[in-house]
Short mmCIF file of C-alpha atoms and ligand atoms in Angstrom, two decimals:
data_model
loop_
_atom_site.label_atom_id
_atom_site.label_comp_id
_atom_site.label_asym_id
_atom_site.label_seq_id
_atom_site.Cartn_x
_atom_site.Cartn_y
_atom_site.Cartn_z
CA MET A 7 5.02 25.18 -10.51
CA GLU A 8 5.69 24.15 -14.36
CA VAL A 9 2.76 25.94 -16.93
CA GLU A 10 2.79 25.08 -20.25
CA LEU A 11 0.81 26.34 -22.99
CA ILE A 12 -0.12 23.79 -25.62
CA ASP A 13 -2.36 25.57 -27.09
CA HIS A 14 -5.16 28.78 -28.01
CA MET A 15 -7.91 29.86 -30.31
CA GLY A 16 -8.65 33.29 -31.70
CA SER A 17 -7.69 36.51 -31.40
CA ASP A 18 -8.89 39.81 -30.09
CA LEU A 19 -10.24 39.56 -33.47
CA SER A 20 -12.72 36.44 -33.39
CA ILE A 21 -13.63 37.99 -30.52
CA VAL A 22 -15.05 41.47 -31.27
CA ASN A 23 -15.81 39.29 -34.52
CA ALA A 24 -18.49 36.94 -33.21
CA ALA A 25 -19.78 40.13 -30.84
CA ARG A 26 -20.23 41.79 -34.56
CA VAL A 27 -21.92 38.41 -36.03
CA SER A 28 -25.34 39.82 -34.25
CA PHE A 29 -25.30 43.45 -37.18
CA ALA A 30 -24.07 40.38 -39.29
CA LYS A 31 -19.96 42.71 -39.77
CA VAL A 32 -16.86 40.74 -39.75
CA HIS A 33 -13.56 42.85 -39.27
CA LYS A 34 -11.23 42.06 -41.32
CA LYS A 35 -8.25 44.08 -39.19
CA PHE A 36 -8.36 44.58 -35.49
CA ASP A 37 -9.56 48.71 -35.28
CA GLU A 38 -7.64 49.28 -31.48
CA LYS A 39 -9.16 52.26 -30.81
CA SER A 40 -13.94 51.06 -31.93
CA ASP A 41 -11.74 47.51 -31.47
CA THR A 42 -10.77 47.41 -27.45
CA GLY A 43 -13.86 49.84 -27.17
CA LEU A 44 -15.75 47.37 -28.21
CA ILE A 45 -13.91 44.67 -26.46
CA ASN A 46 -14.01 46.52 -22.77
CA TYR A 47 -18.18 47.56 -22.97
CA LEU A 48 -18.62 43.48 -23.63
CA ALA A 49 -16.31 42.63 -20.27
CA LYS A 50 -17.84 45.74 -18.75
CA HIS A 51 -21.38 44.57 -19.20
CA ASN A 52 -20.97 40.35 -18.67
CA HIS A 53 -21.87 40.22 -22.27
CA TRP A 54 -18.78 36.97 -21.82
CA SER A 55 -20.41 34.90 -25.21
CA PRO A 56 -17.61 36.24 -27.31
CA PHE A 57 -15.01 35.92 -25.31
CA GLY A 58 -15.92 31.50 -25.86
CA HIS A 59 -14.89 31.39 -28.93
CA ALA A 60 -11.33 32.12 -27.89
CA SER A 61 -9.11 29.53 -25.45
CA MET A 62 -6.52 28.46 -24.52
CA GLN A 63 -4.60 25.28 -23.35
CA PHE A 64 -2.07 24.39 -20.26
CA HIS A 65 -0.38 21.09 -19.02
CA ILE A 66 1.02 21.88 -16.43
CA LYS A 67 2.54 20.13 -13.16
CA ALA A 68 1.79 21.53 -9.89
CA PRO A 69 1.75 19.86 -5.76
CA VAL A 70 -1.98 17.91 -4.94
CA PHE A 71 -2.64 20.48 -2.72
CA VAL A 72 -2.38 23.40 -5.13
CA ALA A 73 -4.51 20.92 -7.73
CA ARG A 74 -7.50 20.30 -5.38
CA GLN A 75 -7.90 24.37 -5.47
CA LEU A 76 -7.43 25.11 -9.23
CA VAL A 77 -9.91 21.64 -10.42
CA LYS A 78 -12.57 24.03 -8.43
CA HIS A 79 -13.39 26.56 -11.10
CA GLN A 80 -14.86 24.45 -12.86
CA VAL A 81 -16.98 26.61 -15.60
CA GLY A 82 -16.07 26.70 -19.19
CA LEU A 83 -12.72 24.62 -18.58
CA THR A 84 -12.27 21.10 -18.91
CA TRP A 85 -9.52 19.19 -17.15
CA ASN A 86 -7.33 16.27 -17.35
CA GLU A 87 -5.22 14.86 -14.88
CA VAL A 88 -2.02 11.81 -14.41
CA SER A 89 -3.68 9.06 -12.76
CA ARG A 90 -1.81 6.97 -9.76
CA ARG A 91 -4.80 4.18 -10.03
CA TYR A 92 -2.30 3.34 -13.45
CA VAL A 93 0.61 4.79 -12.95
CA ASP A 94 2.89 3.86 -10.93
CA THR A 95 6.43 5.71 -11.72
CA GLU A 96 8.58 7.46 -9.40
CA VAL A 97 6.39 9.91 -7.23
CA GLU A 98 7.91 13.84 -7.29
CA PHE A 99 7.76 15.76 -4.30
CA TYR A 100 6.63 19.97 -4.08
CA GLU A 101 10.46 20.39 -1.63
CA PRO A 102 10.03 24.60 -0.26
CA THR A 103 13.21 24.72 1.81
CA GLU A 104 11.43 28.23 3.58
CA TRP A 105 7.95 28.00 5.13
CA ARG A 106 5.47 30.85 6.03
CA LEU A 107 4.30 31.25 8.78
CA ALA A 108 0.42 31.61 9.54
CA ALA A 109 -1.33 34.75 9.60
CA GLU A 110 -3.08 36.73 12.13
CA ASN A 111 -5.79 37.19 9.96
CA LYS A 112 -6.62 33.50 9.42
CA LYS A 113 -9.00 33.77 5.86
CA GLN A 114 -4.99 35.44 4.56
CA GLY A 115 -3.84 31.90 5.01
CA SER A 116 0.06 32.84 5.51
CA SER A 117 2.78 36.18 5.59
CA GLU A 118 5.43 37.30 4.80
CA GLU A 119 7.76 36.54 7.59
CA THR A 120 9.57 32.63 7.28
CA VAL A 121 11.58 29.70 8.93
CA LYS A 122 13.85 27.14 7.70
CA TYR A 123 12.06 23.61 8.36
CA SER A 124 13.62 20.24 5.91
CA ILE A 125 10.08 17.91 5.48
CA SER A 126 12.60 15.35 3.02
CA SER A 127 12.30 12.60 6.16
CA ALA A 128 8.94 13.09 6.08
CA HIS A 129 8.74 12.71 2.34
CA LYS A 130 11.53 9.85 2.22
CA PHE A 131 9.14 8.20 4.74
CA ALA A 132 6.33 8.01 2.80
CA LYS A 133 8.12 6.98 -0.47
CA GLU A 134 9.59 4.63 1.68
CA CYS A 135 6.26 3.01 1.96
CA TYR A 136 4.58 3.45 -1.33
CA GLU A 137 7.39 1.18 -3.18
CA ASN A 138 6.91 -1.26 -0.40
CA MET A 139 3.78 -0.98 -0.86
CA LEU A 140 3.88 -2.36 -4.28
CA ASN A 141 6.83 -3.89 -3.83
CA MET A 142 3.88 -6.88 -1.83
CA GLY A 143 2.00 -6.21 -4.70
CA ILE A 144 -0.21 -4.25 -3.44
CA ALA A 145 -2.47 -2.45 -6.42
CA PRO A 146 -0.84 1.89 -6.87
CA GLU A 147 -4.49 2.66 -6.74
CA MET A 148 -4.61 1.72 -2.85
CA ALA A 149 -1.10 1.80 -2.59
CA ARG A 150 -1.63 6.09 -3.78
CA MET A 151 -3.32 6.84 -0.53
CA VAL A 152 0.25 6.45 1.66
CA LEU A 153 1.71 9.72 -0.51
CA PRO A 154 1.42 13.10 0.59
CA GLN A 155 -0.48 16.64 -0.63
CA SER A 156 2.99 17.36 -1.07
CA MET A 157 2.70 15.84 -4.37
CA TYR A 158 3.60 16.87 -7.86
CA THR A 159 0.85 15.61 -9.91
CA GLU A 160 0.16 16.35 -13.50
CA TRP A 161 -3.31 17.41 -15.97
CA TYR A 162 -4.45 18.92 -19.71
CA TRP A 163 -6.53 22.22 -18.93
CA SER A 164 -8.17 24.11 -21.38
CA GLY A 165 -10.79 26.27 -21.41
CA THR A 166 -11.71 29.91 -22.23
CA LEU A 167 -10.63 32.89 -22.50
CA TYR A 168 -14.01 33.67 -20.31
CA ALA A 169 -13.37 30.51 -18.17
CA PHE A 170 -9.48 31.50 -17.44
CA ALA A 171 -9.78 34.90 -16.83
CA ARG A 172 -11.85 34.64 -13.89
CA VAL A 173 -9.36 31.28 -12.29
CA CYS A 174 -7.44 33.85 -13.01
CA ASN A 175 -8.99 37.30 -11.23
CA LEU A 176 -9.37 34.95 -8.10
CA ARG A 177 -6.00 32.99 -7.78
CA CYS A 178 -3.36 35.97 -9.13
CA LYS A 179 -5.04 37.76 -5.58
CA PRO A 180 -2.68 38.28 -3.22
CA ASP A 181 -6.08 35.97 -0.01
CA ALA A 182 -5.54 32.63 -2.86
CA GLN A 183 -2.13 30.73 -2.08
CA LYS A 184 0.88 32.04 -2.80
CA GLU A 185 1.60 27.93 -4.64
CA THR A 186 -1.63 28.43 -6.56
CA GLN A 187 -0.86 32.58 -7.51
CA ASN A 188 2.11 31.07 -9.31
CA VAL A 189 0.18 28.62 -10.73
CA GLY A 190 -2.04 31.43 -11.73
CA TRP A 191 0.89 34.06 -12.75
CA GLY A 192 1.31 31.13 -15.60
CA ILE A 193 -1.26 31.47 -16.96
CA ASP A 194 -1.77 35.58 -16.72
CA LYS A 195 1.95 35.73 -18.94
CA PRO A 196 0.25 34.08 -22.13
CA ALA A 197 -3.04 35.31 -22.21
CA ARG A 198 -2.82 38.76 -22.16
CA LYS A 199 0.04 38.20 -25.08
CA LEU A 200 -2.09 36.38 -26.79
CA PHE A 201 -4.65 38.17 -26.07
CA PRO A 202 -4.26 41.85 -24.99
CA ALA A 203 -7.49 44.03 -25.31
CA SER A 204 -9.51 41.29 -24.21
CA TRP A 205 -7.36 40.00 -21.38
CA ASN A 206 -7.24 43.29 -20.15
CA ALA A 207 -10.57 43.82 -19.99
CA LEU A 208 -11.61 40.15 -17.86
CA ARG A 209 -8.91 41.05 -15.33
CA ASP A 210 -9.63 43.42 -12.46
CA ALA A 211 -5.72 44.23 -12.68
C1 FAD B 28 -9.42 32.55 -2.18
C2 FAD B 28 -10.14 31.71 -2.06
C3 FAD B 28 -10.96 30.45 -0.83
C4 FAD B 28 -11.05 29.54 -1.62
N1 FAD B 28 -11.32 28.98 -0.28
C5 FAD B 28 -11.80 26.92 -0.79
C6 FAD B 28 -12.97 26.30 0.26
O1 FAD B 28 -11.95 26.41 1.64
N2 FAD B 28 -13.83 25.55 0.52
C7 FAD B 28 -14.30 25.83 -0.44
O2 FAD B 28 -14.55 24.00 -0.76
N3 FAD B 28 -13.71 26.76 -1.21
C8 FAD B 28 -13.08 27.13 -1.57
N4 FAD B 28 -12.71 28.56 -2.65
C9 FAD B 28 -13.35 27.42 -4.06
C10 FAD B 28 -14.60 28.89 -4.41
O3 FAD B 28 -15.71 27.76 -3.12
C11 FAD B 28 -15.19 28.37 -6.00
O4 FAD B 28 -16.18 26.84 -5.81
C12 FAD B 28 -13.99 27.96 -6.51
O5 FAD B 28 -13.01 30.03 -6.75
C13 FAD B 28 -15.02 28.06 -8.44
O6 FAD B 28 -15.02 29.50 -8.45
P1 FAD B 28 -15.67 28.94 -9.82
O7 FAD B 28 -16.10 31.20 -9.72
O8 FAD B 28 -14.64 29.59 -11.04
O9 FAD B 28 -16.44 28.93 -9.97
P2 FAD B 28 -16.88 27.70 -10.95
O10 FAD B 28 -17.77 26.49 -10.73
O11 FAD B 28 -16.10 27.52 -12.50
O12 FAD B 28 -18.23 28.10 -11.09
C14 FAD B 28 -18.23 29.51 -12.29
C15 FAD B 28 -19.73 30.91 -11.81
O13 FAD B 28 -20.35 29.86 -12.40
C16 FAD B 28 -22.09 30.12 -12.36
N5 FAD B 28 -22.41 28.83 -10.95
C17 FAD B 28 -21.35 27.90 -11.20
N6 FAD B 28 -22.04 27.20 -10.27
C18 FAD B 28 -23.07 27.58 -9.84
C19 FAD B 28 -24.71 26.84 -9.93
N7 FAD B 28 -24.32 25.54 -9.32
N8 FAD B 28 -26.28 27.64 -10.05
C20 FAD B 28 -25.35 29.09 -9.68
N9 FAD B 28 -25.12 29.76 -10.29
C21 FAD B 28 -23.11 29.51 -10.47
C22 FAD B 28 -21.20 31.10 -10.49
O14 FAD B 28 -21.50 32.49 -11.29
C23 FAD B 28 -19.67 30.62 -11.12
O15 FAD B 28 -18.90 32.59 -10.49
C24 FAD B 28 -11.58 29.47 -2.34
C25 FAD B 28 -11.91 29.49 -3.18
C26 FAD B 28 -11.02 31.02 -3.43
C27 FAD B 28 -10.88 31.87 -4.32
#
């Protein structure tokens, strides 16, 4: 799982200034006490729009099953992903060797207990089929059907601070899939550094 911050716009100060425009006021410097108080007030009362003026862009590389979960977050976010209709370069797979056992509570997804298991032969077989089909001249958009959910994909993900906070509030929780949590924490880390007061106010934990 790779999460790289590509770009960002705004700061805690630009967020409070967006809110203060209601009173035609602007601060040149972030005041820890009063500005943090305003940010906490905005977050607590769901005044989300000032948090929409700050944004981040990430480049993320993760398996398809993780991307499939994350793409469900739509509001305030924009997603552009590599397409295997157009790309037929070598396929990379996420290949854990430790496998979490099923949890007693189905909603939990998995338990802490693990077993060792290798799926390298399954990956090898899928890759060989894919490459054989390409060698036969079959279109990449059809040949890709044989590739498993463990295949890595990559995408640019841009969005407002508010939207990414919602992603992290849902996906950094223990009931989210571990691999998806890893992406969530990869977003949480730079966001906390860039927007400390706002991120602290918007995040559940
Ligand atoms: C642990 C976990 C398990 C999940 N399991 C499943 C599953 O089994 N199957 C599945 O399909 N999805 C599943 N999801 C995805 C989930 O249902 C949401 O689609 C996903 O979490 C995105 O939520 P969001 O609030 O960021 O959505 P966004 O689409 O980004 O929406 C943001 C907010 O806008 C509002 N909103 C969005 N669309 C509407 C609308 N049409 N009408 C009114 N208000 C709207 C809502 O308040 C919403 O919270 C799961 C999510 C989690 C965290």
